[in-house]
PDB file of C-alpha atoms in Angstrom:
ATOM      1  CA  MET G1221     -13.869   9.507  17.706  1.00 44.00           C
ATOM      2  CA  GLY G1222     -10.970   7.141  18.329  1.00 45.00           C
ATOM      3  CA  SER G1223      -8.946   6.168  21.331  1.00 43.00           C
ATOM      4  CA  SER G1224      -7.901   8.586  24.046  1.00 45.00           C
ATOM      5  CA  LEU G1225      -4.464   6.974  24.042  1.00 44.00           C
ATOM      6  CA  ILE G1226      -2.007   9.183  22.171  1.00 47.00           C
ATOM      7  CA  THR G1227      -0.308   6.234  20.446  1.00 48.00           C
ATOM      8  CA  ILE G1228      -3.531   4.873  18.995  1.00 47.00           C
ATOM      9  CA  CYS G1229      -5.420   7.005  16.481  1.00 56.00           C
ATOM     10  CA  GLY G1230      -3.682  10.147  17.723  1.00 57.00           C
ATOM     11  CA  ILE G1231      -4.297  11.800  14.364  1.00 58.00           C
ATOM     12  CA  ARG G1232      -8.000  11.870  15.198  1.00 58.00           C
ATOM     13  CA  LEU G1233      -7.356  14.490  17.866  1.00 56.00           C
ATOM     14  CA  GLU G1234      -5.895  16.910  15.314  1.00 58.00           C
ATOM     15  CA  ARG G1235      -7.901  19.474  13.378  1.00 58.00           C
ATOM     16  CA  LEU G1236      -8.087  18.254   9.787  1.00 57.00           C
ATOM     17  CA  PRO G1237      -7.654  21.113   7.306  1.00 57.00           C
ATOM     18  CA  LEU G1238     -10.395  21.778   4.736  1.00 54.00           C
ATOM     19  CA  SER G1239      -8.101  22.813   1.879  1.00 57.00           C
ATOM     20  CA  PRO G1240      -4.595  22.485   3.259  1.00 57.00           C
ATOM     21  CA  GLN G1241      -2.824  23.215  -0.004  1.00 56.00           C
ATOM     22  CA  LEU G1242      -4.625  26.588  -0.108  1.00 55.00           C
ATOM     23  CA  GLU G1243      -3.960  27.548   3.515  1.00 60.00           C
ATOM     24  CA  GLU G1244      -1.062  29.944   4.023  1.00 68.00           C
ATOM     25  CA  SER G1245      -0.247  28.218   7.305  1.00 68.00           C
ATOM     26  CA  PHE G1246       0.331  24.810   5.657  1.00 68.00           C
ATOM     27  CA  VAL G1247       4.016  23.910   5.530  1.00 76.00           C
ATOM     28  CA  TRP G1248       5.423  20.824   3.856  1.00 81.00           C
ATOM     29  CA  PRO G1249       7.122  18.447   6.315  1.00 88.00           C
ATOM     30  CA  THR G1250      10.883  18.944   6.280  1.00 92.00           C
ATOM     31  CA  HIS G1251      13.817  16.709   7.128  1.00 94.00           C
ATOM     32  CA  GLN G1252      14.644  18.951  10.089  1.00 95.00           C
ATOM     33  CA  GLU G1253      11.088  18.834  11.497  1.00 95.00           C
ATOM     34  CA  ILE G1254      10.892  15.058  11.236  1.00 96.00           C
ATOM     35  CA  LEU G1255      14.315  14.703  12.859  1.00 96.00           C
ATOM     36  CA  ALA G1256      13.323  17.098  15.667  1.00 96.00           C
ATOM     37  CA  ALA G1257      10.132  15.085  16.311  1.00 96.00           C
ATOM     38  CA  GLN G1258      12.149  11.855  16.343  1.00 96.00           C
ATOM     39  CA  LYS G1259      14.633  13.297  18.862  1.00 96.00           C
ATOM     40  CA  GLU G1260      11.770  14.131  21.251  1.00 95.00           C
ATOM     41  CA  ALA G1261      10.401  10.569  21.198  1.00 95.00           C
ATOM     42  CA  VAL G1262      11.679   7.122  22.114  1.00 94.00           C
ATOM     43  CA  PRO G1263      12.442   5.156  18.936  1.00 94.00           C
ATOM     44  CA  PRO G1264      10.647   1.825  18.583  1.00 94.00           C
ATOM     45  CA  SER G1265      12.553  -1.404  18.139  1.00 93.00           C
ATOM     46  CA  GLY G1266      13.545  -2.171  14.570  1.00 94.00           C
ATOM     47  CA  VAL G1267      14.608   1.344  13.586  1.00 96.00           C
ATOM     48  CA  SER G1268      18.104   2.731  13.262  1.00 95.00           C
ATOM     49  CA  GLN G1269      19.822   6.046  12.681  1.00 95.00           C
ATOM     50  CA  PRO G1270      22.995   5.752  10.555  1.00 92.00           C
ATOM     51  CA  SER G1271      24.306   9.164  11.649  1.00 93.00           C
ATOM     52  CA  GLU G1272      23.242  11.962  13.982  1.00 91.00           C
ATOM     53  CA  ASP G1273      21.794  14.050  11.133  1.00 93.00           C
ATOM     54  CA  ALA G1274      20.007  11.114   9.477  1.00 96.00           C
ATOM     55  CA  LEU G1275      16.368  10.179  10.026  1.00 96.00           C
ATOM     56  CA  TRP G1276      15.438   7.060  11.964  1.00 96.00           C
ATOM     57  CA  THR G1277      14.330   4.405   9.459  1.00 96.00           C
ATOM     58  CA  ASP G1278      13.370   0.745   9.466  1.00 96.00           C
ATOM     59  CA  ASP G1279      15.132  -2.046   7.545  1.00 94.00           C
ATOM     60  CA  HIS G1280      13.214  -1.079   4.375  1.00 95.00           C
ATOM     61  CA  GLY G1281      14.225   2.579   4.523  1.00 94.00           C
ATOM     62  CA  LYS G1282      10.803   3.821   5.680  1.00 96.00           C
ATOM     63  CA  VAL G1283      10.989   6.924   7.853  1.00 97.00           C
ATOM     64  CA  TRP G1284       9.575   6.571  11.361  1.00 97.00           C
ATOM     65  CA  ILE G1285       7.102   9.293  12.383  1.00 97.00           C
ATOM     66  CA  PRO G1286       6.672   9.321  16.189  1.00 96.00           C
ATOM     67  CA  ASP G1287       3.215   8.505  17.516  1.00 92.00           C
ATOM     68  CA  VAL G1288       3.061  11.761  19.489  1.00 92.00           C
ATOM     69  CA  ALA G1289       3.814  13.849  16.366  1.00 93.00           C
ATOM     70  CA  THR G1290       0.182  13.889  15.250  1.00 90.00           C
ATOM     71  CA  SER G1291       0.400  17.266  13.542  1.00 88.00           C
ATOM     72  CA  LEU G1292       3.287  15.933  11.462  1.00 93.00           C
ATOM     73  CA  GLN G1293       1.243  12.806  10.669  1.00 93.00           C
ATOM     74  CA  VAL G1294      -1.605  14.995   9.378  1.00 88.00           C
ATOM     75  CA  ARG G1295       0.806  16.905   7.146  1.00 88.00           C
ATOM     76  CA  VAL G1296       2.224  13.633   5.778  1.00 92.00           C
ATOM     77  CA  CYS G1297      -1.368  12.522   5.058  1.00 90.00           C
ATOM     78  CA  VAL G1298      -2.006  15.795   3.230  1.00 87.00           C
ATOM     79  CA  VAL G1299       1.041  15.306   1.024  1.00 87.00           C
ATOM     80  CA  GLY G1300       0.148  11.659   0.348  1.00 89.00           C
ATOM     81  CA  HIS G1301      -3.542  12.283  -0.361  1.00 89.00           C
ATOM     82  CA  PHE G1302      -3.451  15.372  -2.577  1.00 84.00           C
ATOM     83  CA  ASP G1303      -1.998  14.786  -6.026  1.00 76.00           C
ATOM     84  CA  ILE G1304      -1.545  16.963  -9.076  1.00 74.00           C
ATOM     85  CA  ALA G1305      -4.333  14.976 -10.749  1.00 72.00           C
ATOM     86  CA  GLY G1306      -6.708  15.238  -7.767  1.00 77.00           C
ATOM     87  CA  HIS G1307      -7.316  13.486  -4.488  1.00 83.00           C
ATOM     88  CA  ARG G1308      -6.176   9.895  -4.132  1.00 86.00           C
ATOM     89  CA  GLY G1309      -8.392   7.170  -2.689  1.00 88.00           C
ATOM     90  CA  ILE G1310      -7.750   5.327   0.561  1.00 91.00           C
ATOM     91  CA  LEU G1311      -5.699   2.461  -0.877  1.00 94.00           C
ATOM     92  CA  VAL G1312      -3.515   4.638  -3.107  1.00 92.00           C
ATOM     93  CA  THR G1313      -2.929   7.110  -0.278  1.00 93.00           C
ATOM     94  CA  GLN G1314      -1.987   4.242   2.055  1.00 95.00           C
ATOM     95  CA  GLN G1315       0.358   2.856  -0.599  1.00 95.00           C
ATOM     96  CA  GLN G1316       2.037   6.207  -1.316  1.00 93.00           C
ATOM     97  CA  ILE G1317       2.585   7.054   2.339  1.00 95.00           C
ATOM     98  CA  GLY G1318       3.412   3.460   3.312  1.00 96.00           C
ATOM     99  CA  GLU G1319       6.251   3.326   0.786  1.00 95.00           C
ATOM    100  CA  ARG G1320       8.075   6.119   2.622  1.00 95.00           C
ATOM    101  CA  PHE G1321       6.798   6.426   6.207  1.00 97.00           C
ATOM    102  CA  PHE G1322       5.396   4.442   9.128  1.00 96.00           C
ATOM    103  CA  TRP G1323       3.829   5.048  12.547  1.00 95.00           C
ATOM    104  CA  THR G1324       1.586   3.070  14.892  1.00 92.00           C
ATOM    105  CA  GLY G1325      -1.930   2.747  13.441  1.00 93.00           C
ATOM    106  CA  MET G1326      -0.929   4.460  10.193  1.00 95.00           C
ATOM    107  CA  ARG G1327      -3.309   2.545   7.892  1.00 95.00           C
ATOM    108  CA  ASP G1328      -6.316   3.327  10.114  1.00 94.00           C
ATOM    109  CA  ASP G1329      -5.253   6.968  10.431  1.00 93.00           C
ATOM    110  CA  ILE G1330      -4.951   7.343   6.658  1.00 93.00           C
ATOM    111  CA  GLU G1331      -8.362   5.742   6.128  1.00 92.00           C
ATOM    112  CA  TYR G1332      -9.848   8.134   8.713  1.00 89.00           C
ATOM    113  CA  PHE G1333      -8.140  11.124   7.063  1.00 88.00           C
ATOM    114  CA  VAL G1334      -9.379  10.264   3.557  1.00 88.00           C
ATOM    115  CA  LYS G1335     -12.921   9.549   4.777  1.00 86.00           C
ATOM    116  CA  LYS G1336     -12.981  12.974   6.477  1.00 82.00           C
ATOM    117  CA  CYS G1337     -11.813  14.807   3.337  1.00 82.00           C
ATOM    118  CA  LEU G1338     -14.728  17.106   2.452  1.00 76.00           C
ATOM    119  CA  HIS G1339     -13.630  17.432  -1.164  1.00 75.00           C
ATOM    120  CA  CYS G1340     -13.660  13.655  -1.637  1.00 77.00           C
ATOM    121  CA  ALA G1341     -16.987  13.248   0.171  1.00 69.00           C
ATOM    122  CA  SER G1342     -18.638  15.747  -2.154  1.00 65.00           C
ATOM    123  CA  THR G1343     -17.494  13.934  -5.300  1.00 67.00           C
ATOM    124  CA  VAL G1344     -17.544  10.299  -4.220  1.00 63.00           C
ATOM    125  CA  GLY G1345     -20.900  10.355  -2.483  1.00 60.00           C
ATOM    126  CA  GLY G1346     -21.813   8.694   0.756  1.00 59.00           C
ATOM    127  CA  PRO G1347     -23.608  10.185   3.708  1.00 59.00           C
ATOM    128  CA  PRO G1348     -23.964  13.967   3.722  1.00 59.00           C
ATOM    129  CA  GLN G1349     -21.121  15.820   5.382  1.00 58.00           C
ATOM    130  CA  PRO G1350     -21.640  18.978   7.416  1.00 62.00           C
ATOM    131  CA  ARG G1351     -20.420  22.105   5.612  1.00 62.00           C
ATOM    132  CA  LEU G1352     -19.320  25.374   7.094  1.00 65.00           C
ATOM    133  CA  LEU G1353     -21.990  28.045   6.878  1.00 64.00           C
ATOM    134  CA  GLY G1354     -21.171  31.371   5.289  1.00 66.00           C
ATOM    135  CA  GLU G1355     -22.943  34.684   5.206  1.00 71.00           C
ATOM    136  CA  ALA G1356     -26.003  34.904   2.973  1.00 73.00           C
ATOM    137  CA  MET G1357     -25.812  37.584   0.312  1.00 77.00           C
ATOM    138  CA  HIS G1358     -28.954  39.392  -0.805  1.00 80.00           C
ATOM    139  CA  ALA G1359     -29.466  41.551  -3.869  1.00 83.00           C
ATOM    140  CA  ASP G1360     -31.724  44.587  -4.082  1.00 87.00           C
ATOM    141  CA  GLU G1361     -31.848  44.737  -7.881  1.00 86.00           C
ATOM    142  CA  PRO G1362     -31.870  42.156 -10.707  1.00 85.00           C
ATOM    143  CA  ASN G1363     -28.396  40.846 -11.653  1.00 83.00           C
ATOM    144  CA  GLU G1364     -26.822  42.558  -8.679  1.00 83.00           C
ATOM    145  CA  LEU G1365     -25.730  39.173  -7.364  1.00 81.00           C
ATOM    146  CA  ILE G1366     -24.681  36.233  -9.523  1.00 78.00           C
ATOM    147  CA  HIS G1367     -24.769  32.674  -8.175  1.00 71.00           C
ATOM    148  CA  TRP G1368     -23.819  29.314  -9.613  1.00 70.00           C
ATOM    149  CA  ASP G1369     -23.558  25.762  -8.301  1.00 65.00           C
ATOM    150  CA  PHE G1370     -20.460  23.736  -8.960  1.00 57.00           C
TER     151      PHE G1370
END
């Protein structure tokens, strides 16, 4: 499950969305949201803020995401993992996110996020993943209900 400490594996305490890009509640992370999260946290050493409206970044220009902003971390993982061509693997997702952002335990959090992606698990293989159960539909006449596997 991960550590109970908020600064280590905090993302593991968040609900991971099944199909975030299809959920109406999913909102892309914005400059203002990241800045608001940064203002509520204590910046780590090695980051700076050039102006009051600028994001806190490290020497390489990577944006700092506070450790307590786990919901924001999940949304950054969503953006980094889902691509127009499909879902990215662990290493590519880590690379894409790592080029722009950082937080404590980020690589482990991204690996956890990608391994928990139900869409990836169903196409890549591995141990069976639990699926949400839906209502069973029953037909009374032939061809009243059509079913296909995909």
